Amino acid sequence: MDPHVFVLFGATGDLAAVKLFPALYRVTTREGAPEPTVVGVGRSDWDDARLQDTAVDALVAKDVDESDARAWAEKALRFARVSAYDELGPVFEVVEALEDERGLDGNRVYYLALPPSAFEGTITALGEREKPRGTTTEDVDESKPWARLVIEKPFGHDLESAQELNEIVHEHFPERLVYRIDHYLGKETVQNLLVFRFANAFFESAWSRRDVERVEITVSETNDTAGRAGYFDGVGTLRDMIQNHLTQLFSLTAMEPPARLDAEGIRREKIKVLRSTRTVKPSEVVLGQYASGPDDPEGYLDHEGVDASSRTETFAAVELNVDSWRWQGVPFILRTGKRMPQRLSEIAVVFRRPPVTLFQNEGDCDPARNVLRLRLQPDEGFRLSFDVKTPGSGFGVTTRDLEFRYQDTFGAFPDAYETLLRDVAEGDATLFVHGEEAEEAWRVYADVLDNPDLEVHPYESRTWGPEAAAELIQAAPIEEVGDEERC
Ligand code: BG6
């Protein structure tokens, strides 16, 4: 990892406190890491001390010892106040002074945790500063320091705006320098999807329309959007969760094996599978909005800052269909919602039944479908259900599970942001979203975003979403179904 200055735009915001300071602390206190230099940028009337205090509180909240946190913050953090995000004079004064003082080579990470309205001005201003330094050429020039641009979601709000944003970005920074963050890609268990699929020939050979009947991807959240109306209202779950996090899970599940396990190899395959994915039709989407419930007197519409007639969805279930040799005819169902009964992220691969049923006892004796559940959070691991003979006479059948739990073997994981910030510092773009990928993902949902014909069904808080979604989610492999004597 080369020594560099990490310039954090949006340093006074929530993301910085909750995720970025703890992640920066962990990345820069690893053995062999260079001394940390972080310049926080914001428009608020803060100074170095205020930024450092905020970071110390954030670190202590994540169980870092207070004196370690204080020593780190005082060493690492400086504040630069700007009046607007396209007037970056004060930022470069601080950055250049630190580079001189600390004998740095001029390598820089620019991290934009900013509202989308600030992207254009900031990127343009950064590009103009970087061009004369020779850091933003199409091909790498080893004699120059490096600059990298990290962009937090949302990356546009539809296909057109994503294309426009890509144009602005590429005017100043070639794609090789751009790191678009989808923090789901930093999660260990999401990366494990690649190992699970491509290191185990056993599953990979069954990973196609021949053996798979359907795939259901669920991210259910117990949190709501109270206090976030400014961001969430008018944005909704299709944009906040489906187009990015769940679509990433989908493309990692459905992509072909890459030629190489590097940024180019993986991103190329993800783009390919998105390109083969049909644009979703309105009939393939169910939207919902949480109402109140027995334990939640406030429904979505009652939150402060939410328009009483808001149609913003807090739940979405979507069917994706892929026109490829591997997946033709296999629906991928994506479902996510707020205020659900349980926090859970899971990919359920539902295999076909055996073609002939041999065990025709009394009652419902069709063999169950084998279901492989990849559990991403919490309780990370996987579980494969299968049928066994119930002891005794005849051929009674019981469903049981084979199960693996990460925690039992490996203990705790690094936080997603820690992984991603380390990769940015090391120049590894494998876990970041390519510009073309972001555009394709918007194209898939182009006909259902802001579609006035789509009904937004209310659902009671702490339920699994509106009734209308039940038809899409047939196998609903969310509940525990193991250990069942069926016939
Ligand atoms: C964010 C969304 O990107 O991801 C939030 O804006 C959502 O609405 C969050 O709650 C979920 O992330 P995680 O890591 O808690 O699953």
XYZ file of N, CA and C in Angstrom, residues 28 66 125 131 148 152 158 177 217 313 317 405 470 478 487:
45
model
N -5.667 1.464 8.451
C -4.380 2.144 8.608
C -3.624 1.705 9.865
N -10.186 4.269 23.979
C -10.272 5.719 23.753
C -8.905 6.379 23.521
N -14.101 19.914 -10.575
C -13.041 20.671 -9.887
C -11.844 19.769 -9.596
N -5.439 17.115 -13.683
C -4.912 17.049 -15.050
C -3.458 17.523 -15.146
N -7.148 8.442 -7.243
C -8.297 7.538 -7.430
C -9.563 8.227 -6.946
N -19.686 7.099 -3.809
C -20.723 6.381 -3.062
C -22.022 6.421 -3.850
N -31.569 6.992 -12.634
C -32.159 6.180 -13.695
C -31.082 6.034 -14.778
N -9.488 4.645 -12.931
C -9.279 5.363 -11.669
C -10.567 5.485 -10.846
N -33.907 -14.360 -4.053
C -32.921 -13.572 -3.298
C -33.685 -12.620 -2.376
N -42.074 3.419 -2.369
C -42.183 2.033 -1.893
C -41.094 1.705 -0.884
N -40.789 -6.611 -4.728
C -40.465 -7.964 -5.195
C -40.480 -7.899 -6.714
N -21.840 -23.254 9.224
C -21.933 -21.884 9.755
C -20.523 -21.312 9.894
N -47.181 -12.566 -2.780
C -47.123 -14.008 -2.520
C -47.047 -14.806 -3.817
N -37.995 -18.938 3.157
C -37.396 -18.114 4.193
C -37.515 -18.769 5.560
N -44.071 -37.869 4.802
C -44.982 -38.955 4.408
C -44.453 -40.299 4.875
